[in-house]
XYZ file of C-alpha atoms in Angstrom:
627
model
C 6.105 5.321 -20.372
C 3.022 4.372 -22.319
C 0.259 5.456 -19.697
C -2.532 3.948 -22.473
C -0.410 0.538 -23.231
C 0.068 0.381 -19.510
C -3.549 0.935 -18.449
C -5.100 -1.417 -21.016
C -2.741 -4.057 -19.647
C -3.549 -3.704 -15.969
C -7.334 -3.560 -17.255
C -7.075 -6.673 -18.931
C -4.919 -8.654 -16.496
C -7.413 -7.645 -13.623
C -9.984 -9.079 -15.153
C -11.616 -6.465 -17.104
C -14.063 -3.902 -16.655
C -16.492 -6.203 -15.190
C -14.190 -7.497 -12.598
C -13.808 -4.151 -11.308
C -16.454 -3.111 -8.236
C -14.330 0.154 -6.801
C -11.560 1.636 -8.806
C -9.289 5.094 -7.143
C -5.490 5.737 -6.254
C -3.381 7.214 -3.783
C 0.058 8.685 -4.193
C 1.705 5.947 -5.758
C -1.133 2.928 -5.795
C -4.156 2.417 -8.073
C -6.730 0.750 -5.651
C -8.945 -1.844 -6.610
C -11.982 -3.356 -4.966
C -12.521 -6.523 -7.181
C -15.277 -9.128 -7.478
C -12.823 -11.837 -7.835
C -9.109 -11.768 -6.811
C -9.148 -14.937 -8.825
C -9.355 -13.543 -12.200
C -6.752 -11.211 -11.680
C -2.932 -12.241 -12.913
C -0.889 -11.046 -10.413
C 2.130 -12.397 -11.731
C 1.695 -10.711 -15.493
C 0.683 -7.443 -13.664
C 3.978 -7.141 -11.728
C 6.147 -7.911 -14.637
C 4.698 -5.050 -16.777
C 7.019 -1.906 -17.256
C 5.763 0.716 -15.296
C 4.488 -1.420 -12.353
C 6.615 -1.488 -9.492
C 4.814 -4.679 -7.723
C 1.020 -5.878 -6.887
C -0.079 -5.888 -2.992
C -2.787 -7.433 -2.037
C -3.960 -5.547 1.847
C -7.070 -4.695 3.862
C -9.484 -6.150 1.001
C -7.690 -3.972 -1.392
C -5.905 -5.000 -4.818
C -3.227 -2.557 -4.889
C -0.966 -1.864 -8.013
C 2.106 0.109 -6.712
C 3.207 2.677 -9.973
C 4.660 5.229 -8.623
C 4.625 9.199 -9.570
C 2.907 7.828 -12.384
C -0.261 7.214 -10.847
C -2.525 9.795 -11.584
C -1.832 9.740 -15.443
C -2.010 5.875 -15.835
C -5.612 5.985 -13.530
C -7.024 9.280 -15.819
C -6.322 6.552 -18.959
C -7.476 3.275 -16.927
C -10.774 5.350 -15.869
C -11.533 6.294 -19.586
C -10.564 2.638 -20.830
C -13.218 0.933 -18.320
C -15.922 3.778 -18.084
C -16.102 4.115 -14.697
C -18.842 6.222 -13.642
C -18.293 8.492 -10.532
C -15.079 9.860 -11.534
C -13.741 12.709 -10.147
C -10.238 14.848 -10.642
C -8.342 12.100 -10.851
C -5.188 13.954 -8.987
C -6.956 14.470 -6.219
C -8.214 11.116 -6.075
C -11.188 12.976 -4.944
C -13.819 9.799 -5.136
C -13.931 6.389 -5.793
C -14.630 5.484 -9.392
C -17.110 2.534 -9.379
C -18.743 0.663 -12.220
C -22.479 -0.355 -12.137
C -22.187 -3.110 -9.746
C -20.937 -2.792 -6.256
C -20.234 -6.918 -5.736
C -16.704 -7.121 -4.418
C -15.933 -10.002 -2.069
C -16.725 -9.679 1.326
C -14.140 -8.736 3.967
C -13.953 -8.912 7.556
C -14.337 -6.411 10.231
C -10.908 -5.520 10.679
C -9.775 -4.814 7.062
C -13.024 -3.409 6.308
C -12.096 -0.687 8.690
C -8.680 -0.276 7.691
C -10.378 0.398 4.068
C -13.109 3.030 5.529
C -10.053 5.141 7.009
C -8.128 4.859 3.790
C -11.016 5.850 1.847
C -11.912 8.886 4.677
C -8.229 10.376 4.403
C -6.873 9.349 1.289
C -8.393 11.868 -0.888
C -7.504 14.596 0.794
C -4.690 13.365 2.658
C -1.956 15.773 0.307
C -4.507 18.633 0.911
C -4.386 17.984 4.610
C 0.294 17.544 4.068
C 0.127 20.813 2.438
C -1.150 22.934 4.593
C 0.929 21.009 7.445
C 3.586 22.261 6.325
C 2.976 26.235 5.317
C 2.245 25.743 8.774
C 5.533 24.661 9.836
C 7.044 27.270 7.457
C 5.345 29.912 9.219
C 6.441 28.932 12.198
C 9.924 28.936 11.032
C 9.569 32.333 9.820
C 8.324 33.368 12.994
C 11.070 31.493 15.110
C 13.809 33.225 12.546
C 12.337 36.551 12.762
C 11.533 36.715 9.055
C 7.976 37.665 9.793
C 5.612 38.716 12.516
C 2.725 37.087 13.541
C 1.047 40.891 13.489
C 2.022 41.079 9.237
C -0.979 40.804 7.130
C 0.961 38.543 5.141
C 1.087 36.173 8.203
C -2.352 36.180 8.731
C -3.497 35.565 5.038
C -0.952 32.199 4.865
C -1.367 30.818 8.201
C -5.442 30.923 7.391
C -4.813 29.149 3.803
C -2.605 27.078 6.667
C -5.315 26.637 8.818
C -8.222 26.295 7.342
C -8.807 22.314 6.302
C -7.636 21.601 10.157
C -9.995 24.195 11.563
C -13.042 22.810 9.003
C -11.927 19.234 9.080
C -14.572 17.802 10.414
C -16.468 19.306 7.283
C -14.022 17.168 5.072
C -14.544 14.338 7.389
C -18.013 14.700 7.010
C -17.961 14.061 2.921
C -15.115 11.884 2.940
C -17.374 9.475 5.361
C -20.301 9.751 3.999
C -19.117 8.307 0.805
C -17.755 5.733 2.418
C -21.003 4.911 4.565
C -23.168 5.896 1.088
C -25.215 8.278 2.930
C -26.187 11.616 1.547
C -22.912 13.662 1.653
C -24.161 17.141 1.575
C -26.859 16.610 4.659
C -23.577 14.804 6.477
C -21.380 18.323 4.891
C -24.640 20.219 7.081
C -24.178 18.699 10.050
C -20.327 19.006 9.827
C -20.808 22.592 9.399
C -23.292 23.073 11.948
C -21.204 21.919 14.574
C -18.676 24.642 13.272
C -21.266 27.622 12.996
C -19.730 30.591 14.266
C -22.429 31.597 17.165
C -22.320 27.870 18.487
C -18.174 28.301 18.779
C -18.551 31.274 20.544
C -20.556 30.172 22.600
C -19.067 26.993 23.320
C -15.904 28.640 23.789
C -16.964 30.800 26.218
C -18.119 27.637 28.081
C -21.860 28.765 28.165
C -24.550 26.241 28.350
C -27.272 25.906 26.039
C -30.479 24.480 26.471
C -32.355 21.890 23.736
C -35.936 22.198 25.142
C -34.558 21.992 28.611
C -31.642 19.707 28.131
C -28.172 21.030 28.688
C -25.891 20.562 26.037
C -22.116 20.470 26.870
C -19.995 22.915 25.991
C -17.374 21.503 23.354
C -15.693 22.637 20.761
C -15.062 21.019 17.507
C -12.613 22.695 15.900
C -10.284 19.939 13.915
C -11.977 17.222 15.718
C -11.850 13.760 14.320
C -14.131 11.303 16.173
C -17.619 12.960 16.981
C -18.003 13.722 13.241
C -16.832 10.028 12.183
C -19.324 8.722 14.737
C -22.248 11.305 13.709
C -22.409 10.347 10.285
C -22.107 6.627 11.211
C -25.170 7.383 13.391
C -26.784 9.082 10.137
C -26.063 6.311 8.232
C -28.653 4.518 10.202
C -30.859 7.294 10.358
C -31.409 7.879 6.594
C -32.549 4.694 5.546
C -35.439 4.417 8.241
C -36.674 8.360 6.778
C -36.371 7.191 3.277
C -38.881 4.537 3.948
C -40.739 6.516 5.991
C -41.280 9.460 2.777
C -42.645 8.567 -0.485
C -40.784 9.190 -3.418
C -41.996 12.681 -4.249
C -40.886 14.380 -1.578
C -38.320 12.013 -0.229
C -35.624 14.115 -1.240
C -36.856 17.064 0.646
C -37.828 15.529 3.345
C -35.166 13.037 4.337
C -32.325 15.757 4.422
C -34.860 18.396 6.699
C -35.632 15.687 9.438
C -32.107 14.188 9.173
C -30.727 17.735 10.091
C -33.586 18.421 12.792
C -32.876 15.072 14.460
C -28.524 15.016 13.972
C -27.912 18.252 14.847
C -29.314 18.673 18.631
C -28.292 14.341 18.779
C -24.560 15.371 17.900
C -24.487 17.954 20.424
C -26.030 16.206 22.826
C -25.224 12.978 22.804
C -22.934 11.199 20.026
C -20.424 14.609 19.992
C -19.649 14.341 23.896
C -19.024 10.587 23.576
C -16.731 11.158 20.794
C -15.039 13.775 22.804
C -14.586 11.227 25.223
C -13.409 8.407 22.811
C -10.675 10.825 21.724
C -9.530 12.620 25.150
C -9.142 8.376 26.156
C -7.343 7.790 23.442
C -4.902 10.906 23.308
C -4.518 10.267 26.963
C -3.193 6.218 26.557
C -0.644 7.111 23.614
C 0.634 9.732 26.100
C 0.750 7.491 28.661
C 2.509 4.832 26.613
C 4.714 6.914 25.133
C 5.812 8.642 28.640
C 6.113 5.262 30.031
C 8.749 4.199 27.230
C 9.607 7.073 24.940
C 12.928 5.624 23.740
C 11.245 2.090 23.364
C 8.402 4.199 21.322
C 10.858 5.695 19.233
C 12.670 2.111 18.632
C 9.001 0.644 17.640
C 7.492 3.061 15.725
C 11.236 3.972 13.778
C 11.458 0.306 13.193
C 8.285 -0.867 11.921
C 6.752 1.692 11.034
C 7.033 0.710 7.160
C 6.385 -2.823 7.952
C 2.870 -0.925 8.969
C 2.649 0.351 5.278
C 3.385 -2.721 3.824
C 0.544 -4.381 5.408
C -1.590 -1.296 4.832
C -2.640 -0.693 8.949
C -0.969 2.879 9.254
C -3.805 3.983 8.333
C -5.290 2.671 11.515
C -2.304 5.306 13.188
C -3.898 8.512 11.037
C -6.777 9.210 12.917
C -4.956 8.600 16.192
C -2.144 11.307 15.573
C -5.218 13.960 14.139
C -6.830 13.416 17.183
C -4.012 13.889 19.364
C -3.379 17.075 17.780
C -6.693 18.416 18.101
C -6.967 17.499 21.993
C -3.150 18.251 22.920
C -2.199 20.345 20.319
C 0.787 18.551 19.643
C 1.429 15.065 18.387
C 4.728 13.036 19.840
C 4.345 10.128 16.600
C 4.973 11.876 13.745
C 8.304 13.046 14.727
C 9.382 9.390 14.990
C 8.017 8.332 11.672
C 9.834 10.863 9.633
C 13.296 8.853 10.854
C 11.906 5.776 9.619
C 10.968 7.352 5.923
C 14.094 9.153 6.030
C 16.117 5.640 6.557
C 14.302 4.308 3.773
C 15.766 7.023 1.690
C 19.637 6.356 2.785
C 18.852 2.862 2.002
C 17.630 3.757 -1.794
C 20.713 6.340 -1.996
C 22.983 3.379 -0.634
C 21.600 1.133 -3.548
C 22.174 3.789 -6.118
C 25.874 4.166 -5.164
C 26.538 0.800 -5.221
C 24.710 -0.891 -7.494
C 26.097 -2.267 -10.810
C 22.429 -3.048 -12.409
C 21.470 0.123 -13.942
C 17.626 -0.465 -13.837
C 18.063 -0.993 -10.188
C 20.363 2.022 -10.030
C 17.873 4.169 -11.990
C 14.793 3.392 -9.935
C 16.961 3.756 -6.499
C 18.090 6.992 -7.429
C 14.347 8.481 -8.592
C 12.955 6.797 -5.674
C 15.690 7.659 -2.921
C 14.252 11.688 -3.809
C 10.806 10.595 -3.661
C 11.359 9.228 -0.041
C 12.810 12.238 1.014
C 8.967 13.865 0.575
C 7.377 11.230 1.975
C 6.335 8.834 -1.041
C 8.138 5.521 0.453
C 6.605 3.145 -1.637
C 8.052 2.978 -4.925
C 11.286 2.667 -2.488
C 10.329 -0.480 -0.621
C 8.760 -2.261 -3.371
C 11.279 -1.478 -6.147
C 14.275 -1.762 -3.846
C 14.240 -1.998 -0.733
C 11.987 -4.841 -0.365
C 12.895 -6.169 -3.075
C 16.570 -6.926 -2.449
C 15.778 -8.234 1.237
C 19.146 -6.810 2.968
C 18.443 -2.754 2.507
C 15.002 -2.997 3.915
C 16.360 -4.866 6.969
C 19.387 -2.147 7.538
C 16.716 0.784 7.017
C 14.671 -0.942 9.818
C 17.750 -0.532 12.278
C 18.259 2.884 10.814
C 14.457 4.183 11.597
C 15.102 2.102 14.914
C 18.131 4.098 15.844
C 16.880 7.476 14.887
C 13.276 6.876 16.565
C 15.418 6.196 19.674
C 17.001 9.513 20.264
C 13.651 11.436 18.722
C 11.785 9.785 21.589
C 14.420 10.323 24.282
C 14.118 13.847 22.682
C 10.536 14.046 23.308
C 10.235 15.985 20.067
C 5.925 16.796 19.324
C 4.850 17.825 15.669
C 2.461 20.926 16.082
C 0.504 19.896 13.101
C -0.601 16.924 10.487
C 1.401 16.291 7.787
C 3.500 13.851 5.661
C 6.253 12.236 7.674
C 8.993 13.352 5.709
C 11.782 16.275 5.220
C 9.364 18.794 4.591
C 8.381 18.088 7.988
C 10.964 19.338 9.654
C 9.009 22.590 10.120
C 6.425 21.280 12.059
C 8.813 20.182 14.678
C 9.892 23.588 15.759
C 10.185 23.626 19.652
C 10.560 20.689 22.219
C 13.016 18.286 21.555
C 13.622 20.389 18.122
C 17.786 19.054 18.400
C 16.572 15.781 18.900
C 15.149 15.714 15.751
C 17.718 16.910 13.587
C 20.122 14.506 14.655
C 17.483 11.383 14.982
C 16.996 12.109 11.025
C 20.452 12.274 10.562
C 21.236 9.407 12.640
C 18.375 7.245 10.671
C 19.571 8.712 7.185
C 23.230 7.840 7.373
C 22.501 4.526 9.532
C 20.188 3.495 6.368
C 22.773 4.538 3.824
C 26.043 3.005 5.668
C 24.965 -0.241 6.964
C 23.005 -0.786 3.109
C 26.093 0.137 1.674
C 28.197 -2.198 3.799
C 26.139 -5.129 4.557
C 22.937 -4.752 2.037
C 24.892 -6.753 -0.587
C 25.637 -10.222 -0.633
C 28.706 -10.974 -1.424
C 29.351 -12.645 -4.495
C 33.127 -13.840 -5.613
C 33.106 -14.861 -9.154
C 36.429 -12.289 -10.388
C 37.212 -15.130 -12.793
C 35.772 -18.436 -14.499
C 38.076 -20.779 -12.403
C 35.816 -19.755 -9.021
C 32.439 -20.780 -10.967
C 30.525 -23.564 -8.923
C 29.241 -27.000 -10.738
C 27.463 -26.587 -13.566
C 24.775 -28.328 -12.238
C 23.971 -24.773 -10.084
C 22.913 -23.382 -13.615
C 20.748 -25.904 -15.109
C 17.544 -26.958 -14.600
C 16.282 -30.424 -14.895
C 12.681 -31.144 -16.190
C 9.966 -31.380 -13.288
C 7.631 -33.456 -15.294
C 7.652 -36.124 -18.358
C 6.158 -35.080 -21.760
C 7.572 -33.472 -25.139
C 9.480 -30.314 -24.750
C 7.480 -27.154 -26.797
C 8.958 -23.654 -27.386
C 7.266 -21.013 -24.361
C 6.796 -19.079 -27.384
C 3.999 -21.080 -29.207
C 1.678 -21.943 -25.947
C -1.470 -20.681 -26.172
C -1.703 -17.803 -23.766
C 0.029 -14.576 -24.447
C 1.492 -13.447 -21.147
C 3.516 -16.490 -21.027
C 4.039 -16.587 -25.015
C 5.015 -13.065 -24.919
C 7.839 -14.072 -22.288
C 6.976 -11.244 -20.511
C 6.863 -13.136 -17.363
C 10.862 -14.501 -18.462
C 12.535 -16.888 -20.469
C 11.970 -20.764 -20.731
C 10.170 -23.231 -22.323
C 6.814 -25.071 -21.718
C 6.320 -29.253 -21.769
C 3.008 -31.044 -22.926
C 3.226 -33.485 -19.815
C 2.467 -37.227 -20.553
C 2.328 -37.806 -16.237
C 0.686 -35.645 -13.243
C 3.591 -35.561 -11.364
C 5.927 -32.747 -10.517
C 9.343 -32.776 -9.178
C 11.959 -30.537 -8.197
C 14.427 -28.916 -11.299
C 16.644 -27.888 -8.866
C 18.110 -27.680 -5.173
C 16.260 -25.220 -3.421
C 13.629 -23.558 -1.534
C 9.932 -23.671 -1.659
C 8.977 -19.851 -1.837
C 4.867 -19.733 -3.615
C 2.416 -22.673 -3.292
C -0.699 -21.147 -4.923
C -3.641 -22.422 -2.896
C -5.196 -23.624 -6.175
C -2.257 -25.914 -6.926
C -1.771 -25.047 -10.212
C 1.772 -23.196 -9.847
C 4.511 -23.582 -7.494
C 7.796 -21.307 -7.326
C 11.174 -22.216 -6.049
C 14.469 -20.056 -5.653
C 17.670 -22.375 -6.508
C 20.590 -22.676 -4.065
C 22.054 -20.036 -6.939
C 19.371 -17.566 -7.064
C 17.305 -18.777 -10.092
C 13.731 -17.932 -9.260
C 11.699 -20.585 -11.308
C 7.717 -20.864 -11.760
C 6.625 -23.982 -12.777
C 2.810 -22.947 -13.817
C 0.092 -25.898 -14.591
C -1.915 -25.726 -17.428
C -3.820 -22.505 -18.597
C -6.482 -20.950 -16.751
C -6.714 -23.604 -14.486
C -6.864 -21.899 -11.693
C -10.285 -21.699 -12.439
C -10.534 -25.128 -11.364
C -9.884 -23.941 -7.344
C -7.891 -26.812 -6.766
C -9.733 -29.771 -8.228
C -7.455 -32.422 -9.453
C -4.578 -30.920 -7.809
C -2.454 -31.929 -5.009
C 0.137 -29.882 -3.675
C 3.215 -31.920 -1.747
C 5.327 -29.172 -0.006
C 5.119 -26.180 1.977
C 6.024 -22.272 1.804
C 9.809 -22.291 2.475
C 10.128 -26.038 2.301
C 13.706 -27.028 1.166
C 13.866 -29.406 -1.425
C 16.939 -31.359 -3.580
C 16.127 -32.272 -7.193
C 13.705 -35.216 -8.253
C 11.636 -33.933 -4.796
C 7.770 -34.705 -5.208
C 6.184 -31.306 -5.534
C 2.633 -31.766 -7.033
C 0.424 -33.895 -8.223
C -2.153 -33.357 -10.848
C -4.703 -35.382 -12.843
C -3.744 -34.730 -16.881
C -6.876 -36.750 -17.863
C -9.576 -35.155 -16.104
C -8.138 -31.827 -16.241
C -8.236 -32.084 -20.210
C -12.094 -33.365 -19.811
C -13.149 -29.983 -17.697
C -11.589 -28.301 -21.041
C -8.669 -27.284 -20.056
C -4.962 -27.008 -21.340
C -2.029 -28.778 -19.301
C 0.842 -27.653 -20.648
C 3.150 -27.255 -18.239
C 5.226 -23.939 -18.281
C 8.734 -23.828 -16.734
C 9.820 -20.039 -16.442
C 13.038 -18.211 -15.020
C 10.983 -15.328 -13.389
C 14.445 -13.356 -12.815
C 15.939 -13.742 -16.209
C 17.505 -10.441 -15.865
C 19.663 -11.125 -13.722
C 21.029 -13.673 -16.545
C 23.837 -13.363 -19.314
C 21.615 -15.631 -21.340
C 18.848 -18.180 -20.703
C 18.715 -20.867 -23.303
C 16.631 -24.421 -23.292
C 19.106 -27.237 -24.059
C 18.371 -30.095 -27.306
C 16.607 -32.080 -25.786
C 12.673 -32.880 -26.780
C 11.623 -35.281 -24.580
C 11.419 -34.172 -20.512
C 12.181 -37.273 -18.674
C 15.127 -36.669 -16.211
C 16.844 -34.546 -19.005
C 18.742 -31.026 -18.034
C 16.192 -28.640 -20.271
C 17.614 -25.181 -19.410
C 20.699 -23.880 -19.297
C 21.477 -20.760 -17.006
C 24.516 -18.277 -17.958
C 24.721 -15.820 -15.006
C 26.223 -11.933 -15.337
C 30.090 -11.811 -14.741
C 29.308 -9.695 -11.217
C 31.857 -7.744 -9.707
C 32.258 -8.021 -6.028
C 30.066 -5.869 -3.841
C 27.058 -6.005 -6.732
C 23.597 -7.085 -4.863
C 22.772 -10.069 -4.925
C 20.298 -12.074 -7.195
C 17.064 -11.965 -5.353
C-alpha cells in the first residue's frame, strides 16, 4: 500500500487541509472533526484502495483503514501540517489545524465524542496491562509462579499501575478534551492519589478542612470523581484567568486552581462522584441479576451494532467503574462472544468465498478479530455482505446466553477479545470457554451455511432475460464517454464503470427494476440496486451539491421499489447551468467488480435506449452473493 498516495487522496477528497478542524485515529479509524461534511466525497473516499469504508457517527467523520492506520495518519499529519501532533501510534492527542470551527453537534453525540477522545488514546495502554494481569493470574492459578516471587511483584505493578493511577490519565485525557490546563488537572489527579491521603483514607480516618470533615474515600482506579473534577475546573479556570493579568496569569491561575480543587474534590465533587458510580455499578448489577441470560442475549447480540453506531463508548466508563467499585465486571465477559462470532463469520467467508479480494481481506481480518480489532471485519465483510453479520449476531447471541447464565466477571479492563480469556479466571470460568466456543463456531457454521445467497447459474441455458443486465437511460441528452467528464474521481472510473449523458430534460427515471437504496438530501444523486444486484449511481451534475438542494426535486424514498421509466428526480438544467454549474449526468455501476465486463452499448442519443450492457461472473453455486 501507498501510505503517501493514500493520504493525499483522503486529504483531498475531505476537503483539504482547511476543511479539517480535529484530525487523530484509533485502532483502525482516522477521525475527523470537519467544518463541512459537505465538502467531503464520501463516495470517492470509500472506493480508494486501502479504505475499508467511510462512517459517519457521534459528530465524527470516520475513515475505517485498518492495521494501516497509524502509518497512513503519520503521512496525512505531515501532508496537512497539523499542529499538535503527537506519537502518532499512540494516538496520544488530537492533531488540530489553526481553526477549531467544526459543525456543531448535539448533546448526546457530543458526549459520545468526549469519552472517545478521554479513552481512546490510551485505551491499548489500558488492554495491555489488562491482560499481563490476566496472565498473572493464570500463572498463579497454574502454579507457575507465586504471588511471593519478585518476579510477580515487578509484572503485576507494570500490570497495575495505569488502573491504580488512572484517574491521573483521566485527568489529561479530559482536560484536553474540556481545553483546560492539563498539567494543573494531572495535579489534582495526583493529589487525590498522594500516598499520606490513601493511607489515611484507607484506614477510614477523618480529616478536617478548617473544621469540615472530609469523607474518607479512596480513589484508586476511580473513573467518575476525576471526570467530574476537571469538568468543575473547566469552569473554574476561565473565571481566574480573567481575574489575573497577563504577567502572572500563568502562575497564578494553576496555584489558586489547586488551592480551591483540591479540598472541593475531596469534599464535595469526589463524594458525589463516588455516589454517581456506586448507583451506577449497583443498577447494571441489578439488571444483570434480574436477567443474566437475557443480558448475555443483548449485549452478545448487539453489541457490534453498538460499534457501528459508535455508542460503546458510552459502555467504557460503565464497565471501569464497575471494576473499581466491585472489583469485578460481569460485561466484558459477554462482549468477547460477540467479537469472537464476528471472527467465525470472517473465517466462514474465507472458506467459502470464490472472490479472492473478499477472501484475502476475510482471512487478514478474521485474525485481527480474534484480538479484538472488529472493524475492518464488519465493514469489509461482514457488513458488507449483509447475511454473515446477521448469523454472527445469533452467534454473539448464543454465546452471551450461556456466559450470562454462567455468571462469568472479568477481574480487570481490557479488550474484549481472546487475549481476554485471562482475565476471566474464576466464577463462571467454564462458562466462558464454551460461550466463546459456542459464539465462534455458531458464527462460522450458520455464515458458512446460510451467509450466501444462493445463486444457480451452472450453465448459460439458466441465465434470466437479458433485460436483468442492461440498463436503460434515466434521462434524454447525448451519450459522452465517463472518461472525458470533467471531474477526475468519476473520469478516473475509480468510483466504476459507465458512461455519463449531457441531459437535454430535468427529468430522471428509473434504468432498471429495483430498489431505492441512497436519496442524497441535496438531490443531486440517487442510487438503486437492480432486481440482479447491479448497484447503480446516477450522480447530477458536478459539484452541485453545493447547491443544497436548489433546483432539485427528489420523487422517491429510501428503499422505495421502483420498475423502469419510474419518475425519480427532477432537476432544473437551465438554472442549474446559470449558478455555473455542470449537468452532466453520470450513470455508474458502483459494483463493477462483481462484473465479467461492463460495456456502454452504440447508442449516442439517451432517449429510452438500453445504454449499458452488464456481463456478470460465471459464479459457482455457494459463492456470496452480489451485494
Amino acid at each position: 500500500m501507498d501510505y503517501s498516495e493514500l493520504a493525499q487522496s483522503i486529504l483531498t477528497n475531505i476537503g483539504g487541509k482547511d476543511n479539517i478542524s480535529k484530525a487523530w485515529h484509533c485502532a483502525t479509524r482516522l477521525r475527523f472533526n470537519l467544518k463541512s461534511t459537505d465538502k467531503a466525497n464520501t463516495e470517492a473516499i470509500e472506493n480508494l484502495d486501502g479504505v475499508i469504508t467511510v462512517v459517519q457517527s457521534a459528530g465524527q467523520y470516520q475513515v475505517v483503514i485498518g492495521n494501516a492506520v497509524a502509518q497512513v495518519f503519520a503521512v496525512l499529519a505531515d501532508l496537512a501540517d497539523l499542529a499538535g501532533l503527537a506519537n502518532p501510534d499512540t494516538a496520544a492527542d488530537a492533531a488540530t489545524t489553526t481553526e477549531d470551527t467544526g459543525e456543531k453537534q448535539n448533546i448526546i453525540n457530543r458526549f459520545i465524542a468526549f469519552i472517545s477522545g478521554i479513552f481512546t488514546p490510551f485505551l491499548g495502554a489500558l488492554a495491555g496491562a489488562g491482560i499481563l494481569k490476566g496472565l498473572l493470574a493464570l500463572a498463579v492459578a497454574f502454579n507457575w509462579m507465586s504471588t511471593t516471587s519478585g518476579a510477580y511483584k515487578i509484572w503485576y505493578s507494570a500490570g497495575d499501575a495505569i488502573f491504580y493511577f488512572l484517574p491521573v490519565f483521566l485527568a489529561f485525557t479530559a482536560a484536553k478534551q474540556l481545553k483546560v490546563n492539563q498539567f494543573v488537572a494531572v495535579s489534582l489527579g495526583a493529589a487525590l492519589l498522594y500516598p499520606t491521603l490513601v493511607t489515611v483514607m484507607t484506614n477510614s480516618t477523618t480529616l478536617h478542612f478548617f473544621g469540615i470533615p472530609v469523607v474518607p474515600t479512596t480513589y484508586t482506579s476511580t473513573v467518575i470523581p476525576i471526570l467530574l473534577a476537571v469538568w468543575v475546573l473547566s469552569y473554574l479556570e476561565p473565571v481566574l484567568d480573567k481575574l489575573f493579568p497577563a504577567a502572572i496569569r500563568n502562575i497564578f491561575t494553576p496555584l489558586f486552581s489547586l488551592i480551591i480543587m483540591v479540598p472541593l474534590t475531596l469534599l464535595v465533587v469526589g463524594p458525589i462522584g463516588g455516589l454517581i458510580g456506586n448507583g451506577l455499578a449497583s443498577g447494571v448489577m441489578a439488571i444483570y441479576n434480574f436477567m443474566p441470560i437475557g443480558a448475555g442475549v443483548i449485549m452478545g447480540a448487539f453489541w457490534q451494532v453498538f460499534v457501528i453506531f459508535g455508542v460503546h463508548w458510552t459502555f467504557v466508563p460503565l464497565m471501569m467503574n464497575n471494576i473499581a467499585k466491585m472489583g469485578y465486571d460481569p460485561l466484558l465477559p459477554i462482549l468477547s462472544a460477540a467479537v469472537l462470532s464476528q471472527a467465525g463469520a470472517a473465517l466462514a467467508v474465507f472458506l467459502k468465498s470464490r472472490d479472492q479480494k473478499m477472501k484475502a481481506l476475510a482471512g487478514s481480518s478474521f485474525v485481527t478479530a480474534l484480538f479484538g480489532i472488529t472493524e475492518p471485519t464488519i465493514y469489509g465483510v461482514t457488513l458488507k455482505l449483509k447475511r454473515p453479520f446477521y448469523c454472527a449476531v445469533v452467534g454473539g447471541a448464543l454465546g452471551g446466553a450461556i456466559i450470562g447464565a454462567a455468571g462469568t466477571h472479568a477481574s480487570s479492563f481490557t479488550l474484549p477479545s481472546l487475549l481476554a480469556v485471562p482475565t476471566f479466571l474464576g466464577h463462571g470460568f467454564m462458562g466462558e470457554v464454551i460461550g466463546l466456543i459456542v459464539a465462534f463456531l455458531g458464527g462460522a457454521i450458520l455464515t458458512y451455511f446460510f451467509g450466501f445467497a444462493r445463486q444457480q447459474q451452472a450453465d448459460h441455458s439458466v441465465v434470466s432475460d437479458q433485460s436483468d443486465n442492461t440498463v436503460m437511460a434515466p434521462v434524454e441528452g447525448t451519450i459522452i464517454p465517463l472518461t472525458s467528464v470533467h471531474d477526475e474521481v468519476f473520469a478516473s472510473e475509480a468510483m466504476g464503470k459507465g458512461l455519463a449523458i449531457v441531459p437535454n430534460k430535468g427529468t430522471v427515471t428509473a434504468p432498471v427494476d429495483g430498489t431505492i437504496t441512497a436519496v442524497y438530501p441535496t438531490g443531486h444523486a440517487i442510487g438503486i440496486t437492480a432486481n440482479s444486484g447491479a448497484e447503480i449511481l446516477i450522480h447530477i451534475g458536478i459539484n452541485t451539491v453545493q447547491l443544497n438542494g436548489q433546483y432539485f426535486e427528489t420523487m422517491v424514498k429510501q428503499n422505495q421499489v421502483v420498475k423502469r421509466g419510474d419518475l425519480l428526480t427532477k432537476f432544473d438544467v437551465d438554472k442549474i447551468k446559470t449558478a455555473g454549474y455542470d449537468t452532466t449526468v453520470m450513470v455508474i455501476i458502483t459494483n463493477t467488480a462483481d462484473y465479467q465486463m461492463v460495456k456502454p452499448t452504440d447508442a449516442t442519443e439517451a432517449s429510452d435506449n438500453w445504454i449499458l450492457e452488464l456481463q456478470p461472473k460465471e459464479i459457482m453455486e455457494g459463492a456470496p452473493a452480489n451485494v
